Coordinates of C-alpha atoms (C1' of nucleotides) in Angstrom, one line a residue:
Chain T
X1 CA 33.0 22.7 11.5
X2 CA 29.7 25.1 11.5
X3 CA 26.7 24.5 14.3
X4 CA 25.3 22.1 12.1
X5 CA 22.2 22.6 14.0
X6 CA 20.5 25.1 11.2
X7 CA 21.8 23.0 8.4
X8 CA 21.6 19.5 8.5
X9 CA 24.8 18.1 6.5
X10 CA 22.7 15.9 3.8
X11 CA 19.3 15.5 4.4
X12 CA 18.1 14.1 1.8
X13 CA 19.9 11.2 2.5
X14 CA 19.2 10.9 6.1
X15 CA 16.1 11.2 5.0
X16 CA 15.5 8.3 3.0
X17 CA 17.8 6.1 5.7
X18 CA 15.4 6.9 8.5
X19 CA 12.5 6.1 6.1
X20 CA 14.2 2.5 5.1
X21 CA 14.5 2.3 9.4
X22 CA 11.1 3.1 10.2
X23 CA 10.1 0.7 7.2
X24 CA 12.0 -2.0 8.8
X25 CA 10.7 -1.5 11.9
X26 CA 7.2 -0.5 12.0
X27 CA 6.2 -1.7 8.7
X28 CA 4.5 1.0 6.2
X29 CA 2.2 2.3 8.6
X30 CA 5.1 3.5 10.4
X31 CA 5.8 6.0 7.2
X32 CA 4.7 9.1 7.9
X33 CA 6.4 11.9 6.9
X34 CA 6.4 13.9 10.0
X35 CA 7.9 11.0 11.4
X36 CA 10.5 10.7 9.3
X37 CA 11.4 14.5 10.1
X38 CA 10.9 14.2 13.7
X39 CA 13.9 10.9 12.9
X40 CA 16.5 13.6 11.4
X41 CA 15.8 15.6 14.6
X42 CA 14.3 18.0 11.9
X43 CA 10.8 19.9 11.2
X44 CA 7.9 18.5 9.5
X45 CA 8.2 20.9 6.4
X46 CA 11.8 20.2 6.4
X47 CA 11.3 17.4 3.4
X48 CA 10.0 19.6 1.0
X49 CA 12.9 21.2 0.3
X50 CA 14.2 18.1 -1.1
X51 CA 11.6 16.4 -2.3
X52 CA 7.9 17.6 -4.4
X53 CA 5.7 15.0 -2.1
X54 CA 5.9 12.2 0.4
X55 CA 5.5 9.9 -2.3
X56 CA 8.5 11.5 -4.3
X57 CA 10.5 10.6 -0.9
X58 CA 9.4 7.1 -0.9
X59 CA 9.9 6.9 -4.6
X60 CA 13.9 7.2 -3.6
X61 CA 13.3 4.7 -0.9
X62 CA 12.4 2.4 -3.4
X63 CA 15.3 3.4 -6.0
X64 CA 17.1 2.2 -2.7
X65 CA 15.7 -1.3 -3.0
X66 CA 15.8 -1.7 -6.3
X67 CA 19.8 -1.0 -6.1
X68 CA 20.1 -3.3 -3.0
X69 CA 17.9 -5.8 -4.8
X70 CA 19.8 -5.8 -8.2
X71 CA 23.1 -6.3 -6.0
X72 CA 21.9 -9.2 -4.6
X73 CA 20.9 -10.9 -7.5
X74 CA 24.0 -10.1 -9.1
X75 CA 25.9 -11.7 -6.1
X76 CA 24.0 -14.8 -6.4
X77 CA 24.4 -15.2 -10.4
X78 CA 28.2 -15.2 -9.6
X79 CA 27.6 -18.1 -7.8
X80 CA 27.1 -20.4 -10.6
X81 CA 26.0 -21.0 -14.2
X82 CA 23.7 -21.7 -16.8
X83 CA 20.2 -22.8 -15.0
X84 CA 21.9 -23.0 -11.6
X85 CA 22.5 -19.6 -12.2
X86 CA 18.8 -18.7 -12.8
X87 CA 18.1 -20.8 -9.6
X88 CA 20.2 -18.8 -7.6
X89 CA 18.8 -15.8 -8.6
X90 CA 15.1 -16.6 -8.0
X91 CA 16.4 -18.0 -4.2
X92 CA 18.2 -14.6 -4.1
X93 CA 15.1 -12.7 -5.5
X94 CA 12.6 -14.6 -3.1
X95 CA 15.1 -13.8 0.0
X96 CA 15.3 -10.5 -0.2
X97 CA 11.9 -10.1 -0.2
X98 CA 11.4 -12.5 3.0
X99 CA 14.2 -10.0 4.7
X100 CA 12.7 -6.0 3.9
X101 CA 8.8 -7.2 2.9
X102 CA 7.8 -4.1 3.5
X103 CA 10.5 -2.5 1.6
X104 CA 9.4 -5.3 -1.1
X105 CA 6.0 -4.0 -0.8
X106 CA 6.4 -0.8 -1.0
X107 CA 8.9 -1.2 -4.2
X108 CA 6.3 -3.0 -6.5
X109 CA 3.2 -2.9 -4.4
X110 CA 1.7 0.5 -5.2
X111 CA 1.1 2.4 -7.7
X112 CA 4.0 4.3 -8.0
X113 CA 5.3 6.7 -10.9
X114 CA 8.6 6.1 -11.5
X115 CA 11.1 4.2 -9.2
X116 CA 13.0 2.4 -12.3
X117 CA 13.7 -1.1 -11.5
X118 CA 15.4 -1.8 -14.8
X119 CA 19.0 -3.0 -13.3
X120 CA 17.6 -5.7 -11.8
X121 CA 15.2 -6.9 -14.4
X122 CA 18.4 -6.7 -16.7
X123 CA 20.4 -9.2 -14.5
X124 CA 17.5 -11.5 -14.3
X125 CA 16.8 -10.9 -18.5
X126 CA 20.4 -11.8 -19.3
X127 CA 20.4 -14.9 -17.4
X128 CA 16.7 -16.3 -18.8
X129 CA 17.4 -15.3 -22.4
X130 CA 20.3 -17.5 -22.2
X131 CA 18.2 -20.3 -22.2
X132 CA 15.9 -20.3 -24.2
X133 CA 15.7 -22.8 -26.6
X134 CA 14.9 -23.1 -30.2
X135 CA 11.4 -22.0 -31.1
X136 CA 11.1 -20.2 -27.8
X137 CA 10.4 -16.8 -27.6
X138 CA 13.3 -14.8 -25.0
X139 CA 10.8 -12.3 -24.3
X140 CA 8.4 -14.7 -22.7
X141 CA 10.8 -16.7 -21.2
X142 CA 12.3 -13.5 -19.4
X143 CA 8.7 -12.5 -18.4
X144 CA 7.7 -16.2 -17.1
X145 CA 11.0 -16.3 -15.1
X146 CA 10.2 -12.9 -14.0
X147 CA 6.8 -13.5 -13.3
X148 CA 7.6 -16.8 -11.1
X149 CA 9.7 -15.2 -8.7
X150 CA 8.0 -12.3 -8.1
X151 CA 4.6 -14.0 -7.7
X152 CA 6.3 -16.3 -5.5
X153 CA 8.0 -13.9 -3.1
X154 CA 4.1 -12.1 -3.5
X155 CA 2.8 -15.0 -2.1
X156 CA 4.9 -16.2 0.6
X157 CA 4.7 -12.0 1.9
X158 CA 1.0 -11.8 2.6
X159 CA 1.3 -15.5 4.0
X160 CA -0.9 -17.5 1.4
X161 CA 1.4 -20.4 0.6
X162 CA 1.6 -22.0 4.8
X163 CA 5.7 -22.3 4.5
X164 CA 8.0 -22.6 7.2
X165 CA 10.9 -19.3 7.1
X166 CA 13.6 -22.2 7.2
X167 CA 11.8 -23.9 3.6
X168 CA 11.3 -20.8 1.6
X169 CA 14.6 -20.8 0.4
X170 CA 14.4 -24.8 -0.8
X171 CA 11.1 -24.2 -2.1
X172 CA 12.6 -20.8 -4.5
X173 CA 15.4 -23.1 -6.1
X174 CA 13.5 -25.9 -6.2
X175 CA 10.7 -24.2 -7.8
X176 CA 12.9 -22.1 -9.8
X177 CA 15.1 -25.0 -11.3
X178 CA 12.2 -27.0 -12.9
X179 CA 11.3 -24.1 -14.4
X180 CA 15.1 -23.3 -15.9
X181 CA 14.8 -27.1 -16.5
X182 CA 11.6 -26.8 -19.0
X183 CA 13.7 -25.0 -21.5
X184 CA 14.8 -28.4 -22.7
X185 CA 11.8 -30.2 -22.8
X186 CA 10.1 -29.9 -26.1
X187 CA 9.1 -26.7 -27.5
X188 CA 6.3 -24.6 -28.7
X189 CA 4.6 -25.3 -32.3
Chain K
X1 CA -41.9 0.3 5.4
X2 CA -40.5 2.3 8.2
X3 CA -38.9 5.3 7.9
X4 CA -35.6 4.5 6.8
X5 CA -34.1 7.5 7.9
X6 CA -32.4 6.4 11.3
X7 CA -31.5 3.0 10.5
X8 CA -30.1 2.1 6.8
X9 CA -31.9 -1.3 6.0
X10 CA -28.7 -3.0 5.5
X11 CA -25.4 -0.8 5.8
X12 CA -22.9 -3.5 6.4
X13 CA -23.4 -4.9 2.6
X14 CA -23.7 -1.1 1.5
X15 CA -20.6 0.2 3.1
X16 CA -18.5 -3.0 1.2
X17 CA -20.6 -1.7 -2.0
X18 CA -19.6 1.7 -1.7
X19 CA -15.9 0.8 -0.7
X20 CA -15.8 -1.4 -4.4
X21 CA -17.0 1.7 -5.7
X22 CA -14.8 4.3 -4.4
X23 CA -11.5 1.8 -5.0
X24 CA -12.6 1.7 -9.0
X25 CA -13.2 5.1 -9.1
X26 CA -9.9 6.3 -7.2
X27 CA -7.8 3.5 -6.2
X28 CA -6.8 3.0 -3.0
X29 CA -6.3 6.7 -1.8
X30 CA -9.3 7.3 -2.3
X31 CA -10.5 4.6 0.6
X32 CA -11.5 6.9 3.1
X33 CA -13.7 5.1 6.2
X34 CA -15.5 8.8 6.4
X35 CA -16.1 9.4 2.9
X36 CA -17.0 5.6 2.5
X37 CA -19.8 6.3 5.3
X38 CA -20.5 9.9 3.2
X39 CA -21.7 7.8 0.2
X40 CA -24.0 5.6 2.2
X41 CA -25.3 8.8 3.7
X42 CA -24.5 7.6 7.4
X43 CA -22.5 9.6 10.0
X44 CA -18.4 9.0 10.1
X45 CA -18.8 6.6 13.1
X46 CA -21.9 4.3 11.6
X47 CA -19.3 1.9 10.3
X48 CA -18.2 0.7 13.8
X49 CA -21.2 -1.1 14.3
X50 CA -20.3 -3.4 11.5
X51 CA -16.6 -3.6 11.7
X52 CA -14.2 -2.8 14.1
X53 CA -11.8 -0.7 12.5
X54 CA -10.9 0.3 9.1
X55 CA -9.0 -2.9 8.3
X56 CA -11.5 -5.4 8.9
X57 CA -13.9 -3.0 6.7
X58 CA -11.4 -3.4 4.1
X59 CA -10.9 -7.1 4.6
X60 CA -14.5 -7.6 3.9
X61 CA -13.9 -5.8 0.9
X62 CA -11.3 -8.2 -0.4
X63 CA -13.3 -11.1 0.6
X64 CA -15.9 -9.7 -1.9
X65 CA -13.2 -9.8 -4.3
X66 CA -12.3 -13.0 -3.8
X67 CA -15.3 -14.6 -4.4
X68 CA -15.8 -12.4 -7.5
X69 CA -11.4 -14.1 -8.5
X70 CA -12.7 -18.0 -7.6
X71 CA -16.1 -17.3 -9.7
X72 CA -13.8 -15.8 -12.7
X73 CA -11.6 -18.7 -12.2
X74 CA -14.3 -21.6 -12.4
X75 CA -15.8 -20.0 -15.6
X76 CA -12.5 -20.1 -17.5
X77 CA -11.3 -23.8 -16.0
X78 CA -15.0 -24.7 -17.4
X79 CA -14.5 -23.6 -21.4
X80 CA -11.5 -26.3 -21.6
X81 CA -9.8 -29.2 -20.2
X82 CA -6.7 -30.5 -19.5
X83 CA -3.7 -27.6 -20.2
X84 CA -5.5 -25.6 -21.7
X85 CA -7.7 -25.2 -18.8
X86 CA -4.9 -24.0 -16.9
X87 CA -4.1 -21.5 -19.0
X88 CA -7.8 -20.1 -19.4
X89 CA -7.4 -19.8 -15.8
X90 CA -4.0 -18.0 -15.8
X91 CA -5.4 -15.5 -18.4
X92 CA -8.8 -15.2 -16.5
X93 CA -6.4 -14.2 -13.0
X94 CA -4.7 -11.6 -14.8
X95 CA -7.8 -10.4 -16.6
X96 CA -9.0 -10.1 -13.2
X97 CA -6.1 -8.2 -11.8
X98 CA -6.2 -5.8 -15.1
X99 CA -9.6 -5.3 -14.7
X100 CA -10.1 -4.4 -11.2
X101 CA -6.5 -3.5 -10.3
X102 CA -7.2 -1.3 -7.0
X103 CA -8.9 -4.4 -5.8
X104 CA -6.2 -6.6 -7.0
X105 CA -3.9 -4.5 -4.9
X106 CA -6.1 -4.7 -1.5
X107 CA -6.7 -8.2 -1.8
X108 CA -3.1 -9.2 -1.6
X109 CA -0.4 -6.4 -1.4
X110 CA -1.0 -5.0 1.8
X111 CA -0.3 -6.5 5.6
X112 CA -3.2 -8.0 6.1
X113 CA -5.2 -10.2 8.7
X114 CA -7.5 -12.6 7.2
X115 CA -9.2 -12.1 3.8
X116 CA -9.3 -16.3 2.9
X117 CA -8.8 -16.8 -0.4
X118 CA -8.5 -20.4 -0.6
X119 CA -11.5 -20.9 -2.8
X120 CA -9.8 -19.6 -5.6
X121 CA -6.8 -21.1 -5.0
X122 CA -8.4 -24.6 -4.7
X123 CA -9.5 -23.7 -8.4
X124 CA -6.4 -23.5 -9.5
X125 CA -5.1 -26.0 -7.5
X126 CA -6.9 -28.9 -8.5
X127 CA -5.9 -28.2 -12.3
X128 CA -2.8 -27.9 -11.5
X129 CA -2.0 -30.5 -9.3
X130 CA -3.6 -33.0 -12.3
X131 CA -0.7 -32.2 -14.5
X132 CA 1.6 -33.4 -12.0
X133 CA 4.1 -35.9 -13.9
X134 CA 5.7 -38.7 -12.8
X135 CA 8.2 -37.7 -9.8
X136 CA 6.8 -34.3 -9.8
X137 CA 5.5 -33.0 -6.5
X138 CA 1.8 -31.6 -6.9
X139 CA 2.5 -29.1 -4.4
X140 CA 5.5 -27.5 -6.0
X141 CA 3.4 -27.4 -9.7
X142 CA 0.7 -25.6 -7.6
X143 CA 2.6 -23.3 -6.1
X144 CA 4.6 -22.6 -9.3
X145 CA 1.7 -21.7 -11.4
X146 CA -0.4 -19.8 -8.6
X147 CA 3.4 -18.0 -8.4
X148 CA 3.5 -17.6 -12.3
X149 CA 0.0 -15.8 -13.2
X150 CA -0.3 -14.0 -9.7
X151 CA 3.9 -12.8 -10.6
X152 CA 2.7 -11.9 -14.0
X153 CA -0.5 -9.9 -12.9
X154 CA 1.5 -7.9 -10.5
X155 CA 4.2 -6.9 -13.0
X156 CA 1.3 -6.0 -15.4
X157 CA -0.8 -3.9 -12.8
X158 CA 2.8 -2.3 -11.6
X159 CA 3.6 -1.1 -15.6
X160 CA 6.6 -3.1 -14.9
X161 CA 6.2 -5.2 -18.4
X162 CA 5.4 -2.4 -21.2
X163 CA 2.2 -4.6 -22.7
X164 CA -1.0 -2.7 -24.3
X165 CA -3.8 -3.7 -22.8
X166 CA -4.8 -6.0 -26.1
X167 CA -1.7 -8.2 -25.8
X168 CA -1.9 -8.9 -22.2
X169 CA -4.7 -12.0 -22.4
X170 CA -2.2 -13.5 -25.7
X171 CA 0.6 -13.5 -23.2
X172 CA -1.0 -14.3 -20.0
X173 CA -2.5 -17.6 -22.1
X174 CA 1.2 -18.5 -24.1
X175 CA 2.7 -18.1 -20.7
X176 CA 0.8 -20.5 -18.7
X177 CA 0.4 -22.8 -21.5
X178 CA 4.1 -22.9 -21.9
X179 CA 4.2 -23.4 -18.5
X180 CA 1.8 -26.1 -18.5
X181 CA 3.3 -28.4 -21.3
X182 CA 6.6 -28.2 -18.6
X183 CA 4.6 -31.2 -17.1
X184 CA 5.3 -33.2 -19.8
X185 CA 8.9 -33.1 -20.5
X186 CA 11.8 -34.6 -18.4
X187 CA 11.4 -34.5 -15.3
X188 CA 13.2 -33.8 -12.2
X189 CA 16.1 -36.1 -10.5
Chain A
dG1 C1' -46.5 -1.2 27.7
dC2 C1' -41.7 -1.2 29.1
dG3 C1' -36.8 -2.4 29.4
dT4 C1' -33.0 -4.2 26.6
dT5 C1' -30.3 -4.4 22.6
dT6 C1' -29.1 -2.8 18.4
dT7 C1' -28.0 0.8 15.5
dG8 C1' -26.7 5.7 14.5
dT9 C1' -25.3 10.5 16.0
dT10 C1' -22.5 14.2 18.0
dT11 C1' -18.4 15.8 19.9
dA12 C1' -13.7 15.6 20.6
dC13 C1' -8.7 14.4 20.1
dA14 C1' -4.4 13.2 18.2
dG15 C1' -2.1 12.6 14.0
dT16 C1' -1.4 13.3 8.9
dG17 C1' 0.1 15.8 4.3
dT18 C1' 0.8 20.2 2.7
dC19 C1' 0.4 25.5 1.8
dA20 C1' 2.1 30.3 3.0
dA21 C1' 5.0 33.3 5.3
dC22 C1' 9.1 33.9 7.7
dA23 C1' 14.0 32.9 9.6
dT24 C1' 18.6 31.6 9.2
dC25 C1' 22.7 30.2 7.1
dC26 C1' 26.2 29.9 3.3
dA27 C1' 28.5 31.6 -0.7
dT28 C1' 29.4 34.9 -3.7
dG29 C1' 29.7 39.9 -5.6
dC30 C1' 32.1 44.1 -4.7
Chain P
dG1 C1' 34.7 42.9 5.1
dC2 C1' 30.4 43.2 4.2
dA3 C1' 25.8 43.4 1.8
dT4 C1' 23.0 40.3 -1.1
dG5 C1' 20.7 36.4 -2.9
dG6 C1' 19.7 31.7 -3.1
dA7 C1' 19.4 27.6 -0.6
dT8 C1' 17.7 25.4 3.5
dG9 C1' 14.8 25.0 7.7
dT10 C1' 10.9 26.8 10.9
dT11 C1' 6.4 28.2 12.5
dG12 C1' 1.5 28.3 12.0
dA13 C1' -2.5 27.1 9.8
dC14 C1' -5.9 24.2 7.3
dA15 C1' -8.4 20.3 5.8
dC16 C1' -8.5 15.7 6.4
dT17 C1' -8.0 11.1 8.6
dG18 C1' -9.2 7.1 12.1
dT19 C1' -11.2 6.5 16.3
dA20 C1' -12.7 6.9 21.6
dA21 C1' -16.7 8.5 24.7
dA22 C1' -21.2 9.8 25.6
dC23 C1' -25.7 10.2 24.0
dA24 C1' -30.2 9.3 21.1
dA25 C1' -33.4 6.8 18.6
dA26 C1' -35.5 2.9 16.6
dA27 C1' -36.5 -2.3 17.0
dC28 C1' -37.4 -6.3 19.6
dG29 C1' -38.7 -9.6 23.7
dC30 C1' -41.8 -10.0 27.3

DNA sequence: GCGTTTTGTTTACAGTGTCAACATCCATGC
DNA sequence: GCATGGATGTTGACACTGTAAACAAAACGC
């Protein structure tokens, strides 16, 4: 094995786990790039080889999530099925953002330029098309079921809905199920 | 009329002005405390008098805006009643966010301190809360379609849902509406 | 009028993202 | 086996940021 202290064996990688560190621990004001660097035991200019911009680095930090999200929900749709299955993932959906918010944050929270979070809107899609009914439109149901979750993990992040950690997760199923639930009452038109 | 030169009339309201200004113009990275103070024509340190750091300047800010969300809210809960009330307010939020999405942004997706918004919410609230059915808790409605519209806005503003600008208000009303008429069919337990 | 308080200013410092020029290592030709 | 070229990392510099300390000027109370 070579000195390894010219070449670092894969940066880019460290890179984006000291920035999902930092993130967990200090929050986003704790991302700076230099910091990051300083975390791989490596210069500030270092990151440029690998990526164009600090933002292009926590772009991949945010791919990161958006893998680590969609695995969750895909664990918690095993769990059960038809609505329960919906309900599960929107508990699922809502926890992960109580666990990394500033992850959470920095994965939808931003105006980012890429960071595809497609796989995980897929599970969700799958799972809400399902159910919709007869003269409703799987589109919006996907988008409503969508919307819901995210606008409640939103919420309970910057602390405008006063809930206790231990409720959150009753509150998401809950909350979730009577909406999974309003795909039998009557219908649009 | 004094002189004007030496002290600026009223820079506490100007500095929030010119803050709303530079976020429309150039979104959040473009929220600079010095350049803020540049456009009121005061020197980089001016702004301390008024606030005490950068934060609480920007909290002001997105109290401004929240004022500006409950007064957009109340106009659109006037022009109906009932359900349809609730969904002139769900499309006047994400009008809102669509309109003035850097502001959006600051007022909720970032760690912040204060920045009440309960005004608004109690707008929404008190529609919602009306529609309550028979063994439905008011709370959990609330909180479902503050969760819903504030969910969809965010997706919107993040370019996660591919909508052209003209559909948006057509969705953001079927949504809620669809939402809304939830209250009417079987209910839970 | 004078002292106090409020409001701005200047200067300085540590920290940031990023550009340009240079150094070092690894893998590949011969 | 060794020069060479491309990848990777370093140093130094620049413009910019938020903010602390010390000072200056205007406004207000008596």
């Amino acid at each position: 094995m070579p000195d390894k202290d010219y070449h670092h064996g894969d940066l880019r990688a460290a890179l984006v786990l000291a920035a999902l560190e930092r993130l967990e621990a200090g929050g986003a004001a704790a991302l700076s790039l230099r910091g990051i660097a300083r975390d791989c035991g490596v210069s500030a200019m270092a990151p440029y080889r690998h990526f164009a911009d600090k933002d292009a680095l926590l772009d991949a930090v945010a791919g990161h999530g958006f893998q680590e999200l969609a695995r969750c929900l895909e664990e918690a749709d095993a769990t059960a099925g038809g609505r329960e299955a919906l309900a599960a993932q929107g508990a699922a959906y809502v926890a992960f953002a109580c666990r990394h918010p500033a992850l959470f944050r920095l994965m939808f929270m931003a105006p980012r330029r890429s960071s595809d979070g497609s796989a995980a809107y897929a599970i969700l899609a799958r799972r809400a098309a399902a159910l919709a009914g007869p003269g409703q439109s799987a589109g919006d149901l996907t988008l409503a079921a969508w919307s819901l979750v995210h606008g409640l993990a939103a919420l309970i992040l910057d602390r405008r809905v006063p809930l206790e950690p231990g409720e959150v997760d009753g509150v998401a199923r809950r909350i979730t199920l009577a909406f999974a639930r309003m795909t039998e009452g009557p219908t649009v038109g």
